[in-house]
Amino acid sequence: MVEIKSQSDKIKLIVAKIRKFIELGAVVGILIDPDEKTVTIYRSTGEPTVLENGDILTIPELFPGWELPLTELWPPIFTEEETQI
């Protein structure tokens, strides 16, 4: 399961929801936080894994060999020079 935090969401409520899905049998829970530019991966065992901008997201349990640089999740940032073109 994947949850993307909006500006009005409360992290504690999202984490509780993800933990409930894990408890009910979801293999992986992913929390994408665009405000902090982090991705947290929850599994039934162990502590959550927090990835930061520049890290690469992998989920070998579901997608062996698949990789996604976190920088591709965030909208592009244009410089003032680029917006004047």
N, CA, C and O atoms as a CHARMM CRD file, in Angstrom:
* protein
*
  340
    1    1 MET  N      0.82600  -1.17000   0.00000 PROA 1      0.00000
    2    1 MET  CA     0.00000   0.00000   0.00000 PROA 1      0.00000
    3    1 MET  C      0.87100   1.23400   0.00000 PROA 1      0.00000
    4    1 MET  O      1.97200   1.24100   0.55100 PROA 1      0.00000
    5    2 VAL  N      0.35400   2.28900  -0.63300 PROA 2      0.00000
    6    2 VAL  CA     1.08800   3.54600  -0.72100 PROA 2      0.00000
    7    2 VAL  C      0.18200   4.67400  -0.24000 PROA 2      0.00000
    8    2 VAL  O     -0.97300   4.77400  -0.65400 PROA 2      0.00000
    9    3 GLU  N      0.70800   5.51000   0.62600 PROA 3      0.00000
   10    3 GLU  CA     0.01000   6.70700   1.09200 PROA 3      0.00000
   11    3 GLU  C      0.87200   7.91000   0.74900 PROA 3      0.00000
   12    3 GLU  O      2.07400   7.91500   1.01300 PROA 3      0.00000
   13    4 ILE  N      0.25800   8.92800   0.16100 PROA 4      0.00000
   14    4 ILE  CA     0.96200  10.17000  -0.13100 PROA 4      0.00000
   15    4 ILE  C      0.38500  11.24600   0.77500 PROA 4      0.00000
   16    4 ILE  O     -0.80900  11.54000   0.72400 PROA 4      0.00000
   17    5 LYS  N      1.24000  11.82900   1.60300 PROA 5      0.00000
   18    5 LYS  CA     0.79500  12.83500   2.56300 PROA 5      0.00000
   19    5 LYS  C      0.44300  14.13100   1.83700 PROA 5      0.00000
   20    5 LYS  O      1.21800  14.64200   1.02900 PROA 5      0.00000
   21    6 SER  N     -0.74000  14.64700   2.14600 PROA 6      0.00000
   22    6 SER  CA    -1.10600  15.96900   1.64800 PROA 6      0.00000
   23    6 SER  C     -0.77300  16.98800   2.73400 PROA 6      0.00000
   24    6 SER  O     -0.43200  16.61100   3.85500 PROA 6      0.00000
   25    7 GLN  N     -0.86900  18.25400   2.41100 PROA 7      0.00000
   26    7 GLN  CA    -0.52100  19.29300   3.38400 PROA 7      0.00000
   27    7 GLN  C     -1.41900  19.25000   4.61300 PROA 7      0.00000
   28    7 GLN  O     -0.98800  19.63500   5.70000 PROA 7      0.00000
   29    8 SER  N     -2.65300  18.79100   4.46600 PROA 8      0.00000
   30    8 SER  CA    -3.58100  18.78100   5.60000 PROA 8      0.00000
   31    8 SER  C     -3.54500  17.47400   6.40300 PROA 8      0.00000
   32    8 SER  O     -4.14800  17.40000   7.47400 PROA 8      0.00000
   33    9 ASP  N     -2.85400  16.45300   5.90800 PROA 9      0.00000
   34    9 ASP  CA    -2.79200  15.16700   6.60700 PROA 9      0.00000
   35    9 ASP  C     -1.93000  15.24100   7.85400 PROA 9      0.00000
   36    9 ASP  O     -0.98500  16.02500   7.93100 PROA 9      0.00000
   37   10 LYS  N     -2.27100  14.42100   8.81700 PROA 10     0.00000
   38   10 LYS  CA    -1.48000  14.25700  10.03600 PROA 10     0.00000
   39   10 LYS  C     -0.68000  12.96100   9.91400 PROA 10     0.00000
   40   10 LYS  O     -1.24700  11.89100   9.69400 PROA 10     0.00000
   41   11 ILE  N      0.63300  13.06600  10.05800 PROA 11     0.00000
   42   11 ILE  CA     1.51900  11.90500   9.90600 PROA 11     0.00000
   43   11 ILE  C      1.11100  10.76100  10.82200 PROA 11     0.00000
   44   11 ILE  O      1.08500   9.60900  10.38800 PROA 11     0.00000
   45   12 LYS  N      0.79100  11.05200  12.08400 PROA 12     0.00000
   46   12 LYS  CA     0.45100   9.98500  13.03900 PROA 12     0.00000
   47   12 LYS  C     -0.73300   9.15300  12.55100 PROA 12     0.00000
   48   12 LYS  O     -0.74700   7.93300  12.71300 PROA 12     0.00000
   49   13 LEU  N     -1.72200   9.81000  11.95600 PROA 13     0.00000
   50   13 LEU  CA    -2.89200   9.08000  11.45200 PROA 13     0.00000
   51   13 LEU  C     -2.53600   8.21300  10.25100 PROA 13     0.00000
   52   13 LEU  O     -3.02600   7.09100  10.11700 PROA 13     0.00000
   53   14 ILE  N     -1.68800   8.73500   9.38600 PROA 14     0.00000
   54   14 ILE  CA    -1.26400   7.94400   8.21600 PROA 14     0.00000
   55   14 ILE  C     -0.45200   6.73500   8.65600 PROA 14     0.00000
   56   14 ILE  O     -0.65500   5.63000   8.15300 PROA 14     0.00000
   57   15 VAL  N      0.46500   6.94000   9.59100 PROA 15     0.00000
   58   15 VAL  CA     1.29500   5.83200  10.08200 PROA 15     0.00000
   59   15 VAL  C      0.42100   4.76400  10.73200 PROA 15     0.00000
   60   15 VAL  O      0.64700   3.57100  10.52800 PROA 15     0.00000
   61   16 ALA  N     -0.57100   5.18100  11.51200 PROA 16     0.00000
   62   16 ALA  CA    -1.48100   4.21700  12.14200 PROA 16     0.00000
   63   16 ALA  C     -2.22500   3.41000  11.08000 PROA 16     0.00000
   64   16 ALA  O     -2.39700   2.20000  11.22600 PROA 16     0.00000
   65   17 LYS  N     -2.66100   4.07100  10.02400 PROA 17     0.00000
   66   17 LYS  CA    -3.36200   3.39500   8.92800 PROA 17     0.00000
   67   17 LYS  C     -2.44400   2.38700   8.23900 PROA 17     0.00000
   68   17 LYS  O     -2.85400   1.26100   7.95800 PROA 17     0.00000
   69   18 ILE  N     -1.20000   2.79200   7.96500 PROA 18     0.00000
   70   18 ILE  CA    -0.24400   1.88800   7.31400 PROA 18     0.00000
   71   18 ILE  C      0.03200   0.68600   8.21400 PROA 18     0.00000
   72   18 ILE  O      0.04500  -0.45200   7.74600 PROA 18     0.00000
   73   19 ARG  N      0.25100   0.93500   9.49300 PROA 19     0.00000
   74   19 ARG  CA     0.52100  -0.17300  10.42800 PROA 19     0.00000
   75   19 ARG  C     -0.66200  -1.14400  10.50200 PROA 19     0.00000
   76   19 ARG  O     -0.46700  -2.35200  10.64600 PROA 19     0.00000
   77   20 LYS  N     -1.87100  -0.62300  10.40600 PROA 20     0.00000
   78   20 LYS  CA    -3.06200  -1.47800  10.40700 PROA 20     0.00000
   79   20 LYS  C     -3.08700  -2.37200   9.16500 PROA 20     0.00000
   80   20 LYS  O     -3.37600  -3.56400   9.25900 PROA 20     0.00000
   81   21 PHE  N     -2.78100  -1.78600   7.99900 PROA 21     0.00000
   82   21 PHE  CA    -2.72900  -2.58200   6.76600 PROA 21     0.00000
   83   21 PHE  C     -1.66700  -3.66200   6.85300 PROA 21     0.00000
   84   21 PHE  O     -1.88800  -4.78700   6.40300 PROA 21     0.00000
   85   22 ILE  N     -0.49900  -3.32900   7.43500 PROA 22     0.00000
   86   22 ILE  CA     0.56800  -4.32300   7.62500 PROA 22     0.00000
   87   22 ILE  C      0.07400  -5.43200   8.54300 PROA 22     0.00000
   88   22 ILE  O      0.29000  -6.61400   8.27500 PROA 22     0.00000
   89   23 GLU  N     -0.58400  -5.04800   9.61600 PROA 23     0.00000
   90   23 GLU  CA    -1.14400  -6.02200  10.56500 PROA 23     0.00000
   91   23 GLU  C     -2.14700  -6.95100   9.88200 PROA 23     0.00000
   92   23 GLU  O     -2.24800  -8.12800  10.22600 PROA 23     0.00000
   93   24 LEU  N     -2.88700  -6.41000   8.91200 PROA 24     0.00000
   94   24 LEU  CA    -3.89900  -7.19700   8.20000 PROA 24     0.00000
   95   24 LEU  C     -3.32000  -8.01300   7.03600 PROA 24     0.00000
   96   24 LEU  O     -4.05200  -8.72500   6.34800 PROA 24     0.00000
   97   25 GLY  N     -1.99500  -7.90600   6.82000 PROA 25     0.00000
   98   25 GLY  CA    -1.37200  -8.77200   5.83100 PROA 25     0.00000
   99   25 GLY  C     -0.68900  -8.09100   4.66200 PROA 25     0.00000
  100   25 GLY  O     -0.11500  -8.77700   3.81600 PROA 25     0.00000
  101   26 ALA  N     -0.72800  -6.76800   4.58000 PROA 26     0.00000
  102   26 ALA  CA     0.00300  -6.09100   3.50200 PROA 26     0.00000
  103   26 ALA  C      1.49000  -6.38300   3.66500 PROA 26     0.00000
  104   26 ALA  O      2.00500  -6.40400   4.78300 PROA 26     0.00000
  105   27 VAL  N      2.17400  -6.60700   2.55500 PROA 27     0.00000
  106   27 VAL  CA     3.59000  -6.95100   2.60400 PROA 27     0.00000
  107   27 VAL  C      4.43500  -5.72100   2.93100 PROA 27     0.00000
  108   27 VAL  O      5.37600  -5.78400   3.72200 PROA 27     0.00000
  109   28 VAL  N      4.07700  -4.60300   2.30400 PROA 28     0.00000
  110   28 VAL  CA     4.84700  -3.37200   2.45500 PROA 28     0.00000
  111   28 VAL  C      3.88300  -2.20000   2.51800 PROA 28     0.00000
  112   28 VAL  O      2.86400  -2.18500   1.82800 PROA 28     0.00000
  113   29 GLY  N      4.21000  -1.21700   3.35100 PROA 29     0.00000
  114   29 GLY  CA     3.48300   0.04800   3.38200 PROA 29     0.00000
  115   29 GLY  C      4.46300   1.16900   3.10600 PROA 29     0.00000
  116   29 GLY  O      5.54300   1.22100   3.69500 PROA 29     0.00000
  117   30 ILE  N      4.08500   2.06500   2.21200 PROA 30     0.00000
  118   30 ILE  CA     4.98600   3.14600   1.82400 PROA 30     0.00000
  119   30 ILE  C      4.30600   4.48000   2.09900 PROA 30     0.00000
  120   30 ILE  O      3.16900   4.71000   1.68800 PROA 30     0.00000
  121   31 LEU  N      5.01800   5.35100   2.80100 PROA 31     0.00000
  122   31 LEU  CA     4.53700   6.69800   3.08000 PROA 31     0.00000
  123   31 LEU  C      5.42100   7.68100   2.33100 PROA 31     0.00000
  124   31 LEU  O      6.61900   7.78300   2.59600 PROA 31     0.00000
  125   32 ILE  N      4.82000   8.40100   1.39500 PROA 32     0.00000
  126   32 ILE  CA     5.53300   9.42600   0.64000 PROA 32     0.00000
  127   32 ILE  C      5.16600  10.77400   1.24500 PROA 32     0.00000
  128   32 ILE  O      3.99200  11.13800   1.31100 PROA 32     0.00000
  129   33 ASP  N      6.18100  11.51000   1.68500 PROA 33     0.00000
  130   33 ASP  CA     5.96800  12.82500   2.30100 PROA 33     0.00000
  131   33 ASP  C      6.64300  13.88600   1.43600 PROA 33     0.00000
  132   33 ASP  O      7.83900  14.13800   1.58000 PROA 33     0.00000
  133   34 PRO  N      5.87400  14.51300   0.53100 PROA 34     0.00000
  134   34 PRO  CA     6.45800  15.52600  -0.35600 PROA 34     0.00000
  135   34 PRO  C      6.98200  16.75200   0.39000 PROA 34     0.00000
  136   34 PRO  O      7.91200  17.40900  -0.07800 PROA 34     0.00000
  137   35 ASP  N      6.39500  17.06600   1.54300 PROA 35     0.00000
  138   35 ASP  CA     6.85300  18.23400   2.30500 PROA 35     0.00000
  139   35 ASP  C      8.28800  18.04100   2.80000 PROA 35     0.00000
  140   35 ASP  O      9.10000  18.96400   2.74000 PROA 35     0.00000
  141   36 GLU  N      8.59200  16.85300   3.28200 PROA 36     0.00000
  142   36 GLU  CA     9.92000  16.54400   3.81700 PROA 36     0.00000
  143   36 GLU  C     10.82800  15.90000   2.76900 PROA 36     0.00000
  144   36 GLU  O     12.02200  15.71700   3.00200 PROA 36     0.00000
  145   37 LYS  N     10.25500  15.56000   1.61900 PROA 37     0.00000
  146   37 LYS  CA    10.96800  14.83500   0.55600 PROA 37     0.00000
  147   37 LYS  C     11.59000  13.55000   1.10200 PROA 37     0.00000
  148   37 LYS  O     12.77400  13.26900   0.91400 PROA 37     0.00000
  149   38 THR  N     10.72900  12.77800   1.79400 PROA 38     0.00000
  150   38 THR  CA    11.14100  11.48700   2.32700 PROA 38     0.00000
  151   38 THR  C     10.13900  10.41400   1.91700 PROA 38     0.00000
  152   38 THR  O      8.97700  10.70200   1.63200 PROA 38     0.00000
  153   39 VAL  N     10.60700   9.18600   1.89400 PROA 39     0.00000
  154   39 VAL  CA     9.76400   8.01500   1.69600 PROA 39     0.00000
  155   39 VAL  C     10.09900   7.05500   2.82800 PROA 39     0.00000
  156   39 VAL  O     11.26200   6.70900   3.03500 PROA 39     0.00000
  157   40 THR  N      9.07500   6.62700   3.55600 PROA 40     0.00000
  158   40 THR  CA     9.27600   5.68400   4.65800 PROA 40     0.00000
  159   40 THR  C      8.63300   4.36300   4.27200 PROA 40     0.00000
  160   40 THR  O      7.47200   4.31800   3.86600 PROA 40     0.00000
  161   41 ILE  N      9.39700   3.29300   4.40200 PROA 41     0.00000
  162   41 ILE  CA     8.92200   1.95700   4.04900 PROA 41     0.00000
  163   41 ILE  C      8.68000   1.17800   5.33500 PROA 41     0.00000
  164   41 ILE  O      9.57200   1.03200   6.17100 PROA 41     0.00000
  165   42 TYR  N      7.46300   0.68400   5.47200 PROA 42     0.00000
  166   42 TYR  CA     7.06300  -0.10900   6.64500 PROA 42     0.00000
  167   42 TYR  C      6.91500  -1.56000   6.21100 PROA 42     0.00000
  168   42 TYR  O      6.36600  -1.86000   5.15100 PROA 42     0.00000
  169   43 ARG  N      7.42100  -2.45500   7.06400 PROA 43     0.00000
  170   43 ARG  CA     7.28600  -3.88900   6.84300 PROA 43     0.00000
  171   43 ARG  C      6.81900  -4.50700   8.15300 PROA 43     0.00000
  172   43 ARG  O      6.85300  -3.86100   9.20100 PROA 43     0.00000
  173   44 SER  N      6.38500  -5.75700   8.08700 PROA 44     0.00000
  174   44 SER  CA     5.89800  -6.40900   9.30900 PROA 44     0.00000
  175   44 SER  C      7.01500  -6.68500  10.30000 PROA 44     0.00000
  176   44 SER  O      6.76100  -6.83400  11.49500 PROA 44     0.00000
  177   45 THR  N      8.24900  -6.75600   9.81700 PROA 45     0.00000
  178   45 THR  CA     9.37900  -6.98400  10.71800 PROA 45     0.00000
  179   45 THR  C     10.34400  -5.81200  10.64500 PROA 45     0.00000
  180   45 THR  O     10.53200  -5.20900   9.58800 PROA 45     0.00000
  181   46 GLY  N     10.94100  -5.50500  11.76000 PROA 46     0.00000
  182   46 GLY  CA    11.95300  -4.45500  11.78900 PROA 46     0.00000
  183   46 GLY  C     11.38400  -3.05200  11.85300 PROA 46     0.00000
  184   46 GLY  O     10.17300  -2.83800  11.80200 PROA 46     0.00000
  185   47 GLU  N     12.28600  -2.11900  11.96400 PROA 47     0.00000
  186   47 GLU  CA    11.93500  -0.71300  12.03000 PROA 47     0.00000
  187   47 GLU  C     11.67500  -0.17000  10.61800 PROA 47     0.00000
  188   47 GLU  O     12.18000  -0.71700   9.63800 PROA 47     0.00000
  189   48 PRO  N     10.89400   0.89400  10.52000 PROA 48     0.00000
  190   48 PRO  CA    10.67900   1.51400   9.20300 PROA 48     0.00000
  191   48 PRO  C     12.00000   2.02100   8.62600 PROA 48     0.00000
  192   48 PRO  O     12.89900   2.43200   9.36000 PROA 48     0.00000
  193   49 THR  N     12.09500   1.98400   7.31400 PROA 49     0.00000
  194   49 THR  CA    13.25900   2.49100   6.60400 PROA 49     0.00000
  195   49 THR  C     12.90000   3.85000   6.03000 PROA 49     0.00000
  196   49 THR  O     11.93400   3.97500   5.27800 PROA 49     0.00000
  197   50 VAL  N     13.67700   4.87100   6.38200 PROA 50     0.00000
  198   50 VAL  CA    13.42900   6.22100   5.88400 PROA 50     0.00000
  199   50 VAL  C     14.44100   6.53400   4.79300 PROA 50     0.00000
  200   50 VAL  O     15.65200   6.49000   5.01300 PROA 50     0.00000
  201   51 LEU  N     13.92200   6.85200   3.61100 PROA 51     0.00000
  202   51 LEU  CA    14.76600   7.25800   2.49200 PROA 51     0.00000
  203   51 LEU  C     14.63200   8.76400   2.31400 PROA 51     0.00000
  204   51 LEU  O     13.55100   9.32400   2.49000 PROA 51     0.00000
  205   52 GLU  N     15.72700   9.40600   1.96900 PROA 52     0.00000
  206   52 GLU  CA    15.72300  10.84400   1.76700 PROA 52     0.00000
  207   52 GLU  C     16.06300  11.16100   0.32100 PROA 52     0.00000
  208   52 GLU  O     16.49800  10.29500  -0.43800 PROA 52     0.00000
  209   53 ASN  N     15.85800  12.41200  -0.04200 PROA 53     0.00000
  210   53 ASN  CA    16.14400  12.85400  -1.39800 PROA 53     0.00000
  211   53 ASN  C     17.56400  12.44400  -1.76700 PROA 53     0.00000
  212   53 ASN  O     18.49500  12.66800  -0.99300 PROA 53     0.00000
  213   54 GLY  N     17.73500  11.84900  -2.93400 PROA 54     0.00000
  214   54 GLY  CA    19.03200  11.34700  -3.36000 PROA 54     0.00000
  215   54 GLY  C     19.14500   9.83600  -3.20500 PROA 54     0.00000
  216   54 GLY  O     19.99000   9.21300  -3.84800 PROA 54     0.00000
  217   55 ASP  N     18.29700   9.23100  -2.35200 PROA 55     0.00000
  218   55 ASP  CA    18.28800   7.77700  -2.18600 PROA 55     0.00000
  219   55 ASP  C     17.50200   7.13300  -3.32400 PROA 55     0.00000
  220   55 ASP  O     16.82500   7.81400  -4.09500 PROA 55     0.00000
  221   56 ILE  N     17.60600   5.81700  -3.41300 PROA 56     0.00000
  222   56 ILE  CA    16.89100   5.05500  -4.43700 PROA 56     0.00000
  223   56 ILE  C     15.90500   4.11800  -3.75400 PROA 56     0.00000
  224   56 ILE  O     16.26800   3.33900  -2.87200 PROA 56     0.00000
  225   57 LEU  N     14.65100   4.21000  -4.18300 PROA 57     0.00000
  226   57 LEU  CA    13.58700   3.35200  -3.64900 PROA 57     0.00000
  227   57 LEU  C     13.63600   2.00600  -4.34000 PROA 57     0.00000
  228   57 LEU  O     13.60300   1.92200  -5.56700 PROA 57     0.00000
  229   58 THR  N     13.71500   0.94600  -3.53800 PROA 58     0.00000
  230   58 THR  CA    13.61600  -0.42100  -4.04300 PROA 58     0.00000
  231   58 THR  C     12.64500  -1.16700  -3.14200 PROA 58     0.00000
  232   58 THR  O     12.57400  -0.92000  -1.93800 PROA 58     0.00000
  233   59 ILE  N     11.90200  -2.07900  -3.74400 PROA 59     0.00000
  234   59 ILE  CA    10.97000  -2.91800  -2.97400 PROA 59     0.00000
  235   59 ILE  C     11.12600  -4.34100  -3.50200 PROA 59     0.00000
  236   59 ILE  O     10.28000  -4.82500  -4.25300 PROA 59     0.00000
  237   60 PRO  N     12.21500  -5.01300  -3.10500 PROA 60     0.00000
  238   60 PRO  CA    12.51000  -6.32900  -3.67300 PROA 60     0.00000
  239   60 PRO  C     11.44400  -7.37500  -3.41000 PROA 60     0.00000
  240   60 PRO  O     11.31400  -8.32900  -4.17800 PROA 60     0.00000
  241   61 GLU  N     10.66900  -7.21300  -2.32500 PROA 61     0.00000
  242   61 GLU  CA     9.61200  -8.18000  -2.02000 PROA 61     0.00000
  243   61 GLU  C      8.52400  -8.17200  -3.08700 PROA 61     0.00000
  244   61 GLU  O      7.90100  -9.20100  -3.35100 PROA 61     0.00000
  245   62 LEU  N      8.29700  -7.03300  -3.68900 PROA 62     0.00000
  246   62 LEU  CA     7.22800  -6.89400  -4.66900 PROA 62     0.00000
  247   62 LEU  C      7.73300  -6.74200  -6.09500 PROA 62     0.00000
  248   62 LEU  O      7.13100  -7.26800  -7.03100 PROA 62     0.00000
  249   63 PHE  N      8.83600  -6.02600  -6.26000 PROA 63     0.00000
  250   63 PHE  CA     9.35800  -5.72200  -7.59800 PROA 63     0.00000
  251   63 PHE  C     10.86100  -5.95700  -7.65100 PROA 63     0.00000
  252   63 PHE  O     11.63300  -4.99900  -7.61900 PROA 63     0.00000
  253   64 PRO  N     11.29200  -7.21600  -7.72900 PROA 64     0.00000
  254   64 PRO  CA    12.73400  -7.49500  -7.76900 PROA 64     0.00000
  255   64 PRO  C     13.39700  -6.77500  -8.94600 PROA 64     0.00000
  256   64 PRO  O     12.92800  -6.84600 -10.08200 PROA 64     0.00000
  257   65 GLY  N     14.49000  -6.08700  -8.64800 PROA 65     0.00000
  258   65 GLY  CA    15.25300  -5.40600  -9.69200 PROA 65     0.00000
  259   65 GLY  C     14.76600  -4.00000 -10.02500 PROA 65     0.00000
  260   65 GLY  O     15.46400  -3.25900 -10.71800 PROA 65     0.00000
  261   66 TRP  N     13.59700  -3.62200  -9.55300 PROA 66     0.00000
  262   66 TRP  CA    13.05200  -2.28700  -9.84300 PROA 66     0.00000
  263   66 TRP  C     13.68700  -1.25900  -8.92700 PROA 66     0.00000
  264   66 TRP  O     13.87500  -1.50500  -7.73500 PROA 66     0.00000
  265   67 GLU  N     14.02100  -0.09400  -9.49400 PROA 67     0.00000
  266   67 GLU  CA    14.60200   0.99800  -8.72200 PROA 67     0.00000
  267   67 GLU  C     14.00600   2.31400  -9.17500 PROA 67     0.00000
  268   67 GLU  O     13.71300   2.49800 -10.35600 PROA 67     0.00000
  269   68 LEU  N     13.82600   3.24300  -8.22300 PROA 68     0.00000
  270   68 LEU  CA    13.32400   4.57300  -8.55200 PROA 68     0.00000
  271   68 LEU  C     14.06300   5.59500  -7.69700 PROA 68     0.00000
  272   68 LEU  O     13.93200   5.59300  -6.47300 PROA 68     0.00000
  273   69 PRO  N     14.84800   6.47800  -8.34400 PROA 69     0.00000
  274   69 PRO  CA    15.47400   7.55600  -7.57300 PROA 69     0.00000
  275   69 PRO  C     14.39100   8.45700  -6.98200 PROA 69     0.00000
  276   69 PRO  O     13.46300   8.85200  -7.68700 PROA 69     0.00000
  277   70 LEU  N     14.50400   8.78100  -5.70500 PROA 70     0.00000
  278   70 LEU  CA    13.48900   9.62000  -5.06600 PROA 70     0.00000
  279   70 LEU  C     13.33500  10.96500  -5.75100 PROA 70     0.00000
  280   70 LEU  O     12.24800  11.54200  -5.73200 PROA 70     0.00000
  281   71 THR  N     14.38700  11.47000  -6.34800 PROA 71     0.00000
  282   71 THR  CA    14.30100  12.76900  -7.01900 PROA 71     0.00000
  283   71 THR  C     13.25400  12.76200  -8.12800 PROA 71     0.00000
  284   71 THR  O     12.75900  13.82300  -8.50900 PROA 71     0.00000
  285   72 GLU  N     12.90900  11.59400  -8.64800 PROA 72     0.00000
  286   72 GLU  CA    11.88800  11.50100  -9.69800 PROA 72     0.00000
  287   72 GLU  C     10.46500  11.60800  -9.15500 PROA 72     0.00000
  288   72 GLU  O      9.52000  11.74800  -9.93100 PROA 72     0.00000
  289   73 LEU  N     10.30000  11.54400  -7.83400 PROA 73     0.00000
  290   73 LEU  CA     8.97000  11.65500  -7.23700 PROA 73     0.00000
  291   73 LEU  C      8.50700  13.10400  -7.09100 PROA 73     0.00000
  292   73 LEU  O      7.30800  13.38100  -7.06200 PROA 73     0.00000
  293   74 TRP  N      9.45300  14.01200  -7.00000 PROA 74     0.00000
  294   74 TRP  CA     9.11500  15.39900  -6.69800 PROA 74     0.00000
  295   74 TRP  C      8.97100  16.20000  -7.98600 PROA 74     0.00000
  296   74 TRP  O      9.62000  15.89000  -8.98500 PROA 74     0.00000
  297   75 PRO  N      8.12400  17.22700  -7.97000 PROA 75     0.00000
  298   75 PRO  CA     7.97400  18.05700  -9.16800 PROA 75     0.00000
  299   75 PRO  C      9.28700  18.78100  -9.47500 PROA 75     0.00000
  300   75 PRO  O     10.06200  19.08300  -8.56800 PROA 75     0.00000
  301   76 PRO  N      9.52700  19.05300 -10.74700 PROA 76     0.00000
  302   76 PRO  CA    10.77200  19.75500 -11.09700 PROA 76     0.00000
  303   76 PRO  C     10.76300  21.17300 -10.52600 PROA 76     0.00000
  304   76 PRO  O      9.71400  21.79600 -10.36000 PROA 76     0.00000
  305   77 ILE  N     11.94900  21.65000 -10.24000 PROA 77     0.00000
  306   77 ILE  CA    12.10400  23.02700  -9.76600 PROA 77     0.00000
  307   77 ILE  C     12.76000  23.80700 -10.89100 PROA 77     0.00000
  308   77 ILE  O     13.86100  23.48100 -11.33400 PROA 77     0.00000
  309   78 PHE  N     12.07900  24.82200 -11.33600 PROA 78     0.00000
  310   78 PHE  CA    12.58900  25.64000 -12.42500 PROA 78     0.00000
  311   78 PHE  C     13.24100  26.89700 -11.86700 PROA 78     0.00000
  312   78 PHE  O     12.75200  27.49700 -10.90900 PROA 78     0.00000
  313   79 THR  N     14.34900  27.28300 -12.48100 PROA 79     0.00000
  314   79 THR  CA    14.97400  28.52700 -12.07800 PROA 79     0.00000
  315   79 THR  C     14.26100  29.67400 -12.78200 PROA 79     0.00000
  316   79 THR  O     13.53200  29.46100 -13.75100 PROA 79     0.00000
  317   80 GLU  N     14.47400  30.87200 -12.29800 PROA 80     0.00000
  318   80 GLU  CA    13.83600  32.04300 -12.90100 PROA 80     0.00000
  319   80 GLU  C     14.23600  32.16900 -14.36400 PROA 80     0.00000
  320   80 GLU  O     13.43100  32.56200 -15.20800 PROA 80     0.00000
  321   81 GLU  N     15.47700  31.83500 -14.65000 PROA 81     0.00000
  322   81 GLU  CA    15.99000  31.89900 -16.02200 PROA 81     0.00000
  323   81 GLU  C     15.20900  30.96300 -16.95300 PROA 81     0.00000
  324   81 GLU  O     14.87600  31.33400 -18.07900 PROA 81     0.00000
  325   82 GLU  N     14.92200  29.74800 -16.47500 PROA 82     0.00000
  326   82 GLU  CA    14.19100  28.77200 -17.28900 PROA 82     0.00000
  327   82 GLU  C     12.75600  29.19200 -17.52700 PROA 82     0.00000
  328   82 GLU  O     12.20100  28.88800 -18.58300 PROA 82     0.00000
  329   83 THR  N     12.13900  29.87800 -16.58700 PROA 83     0.00000
  330   83 THR  CA    10.74000  30.26900 -16.74100 PROA 83     0.00000
  331   83 THR  C     10.57800  31.44100 -17.67500 PROA 83     0.00000
  332   83 THR  O      9.45800  31.73200 -18.09400 PROA 83     0.00000
  333   84 GLN  N     11.66400  32.13200 -18.02100 PROA 84     0.00000
  334   84 GLN  CA    11.58800  33.28100 -18.91500 PROA 84     0.00000
  335   84 GLN  C     11.75900  32.87600 -20.36800 PROA 84     0.00000
  336   84 GLN  O     11.65200  33.72500 -21.25300 PROA 84     0.00000
  337   85 ILE  N     12.01600  31.63600 -20.63400 PROA 85     0.00000
  338   85 ILE  CA    12.21300  31.16000 -22.01100 PROA 85     0.00000
  339   85 ILE  C     10.90800  31.10200 -22.75600 PROA 85     0.00000
  340   85 ILE  O     10.88200  30.72400 -23.92700 PROA 85     0.00000
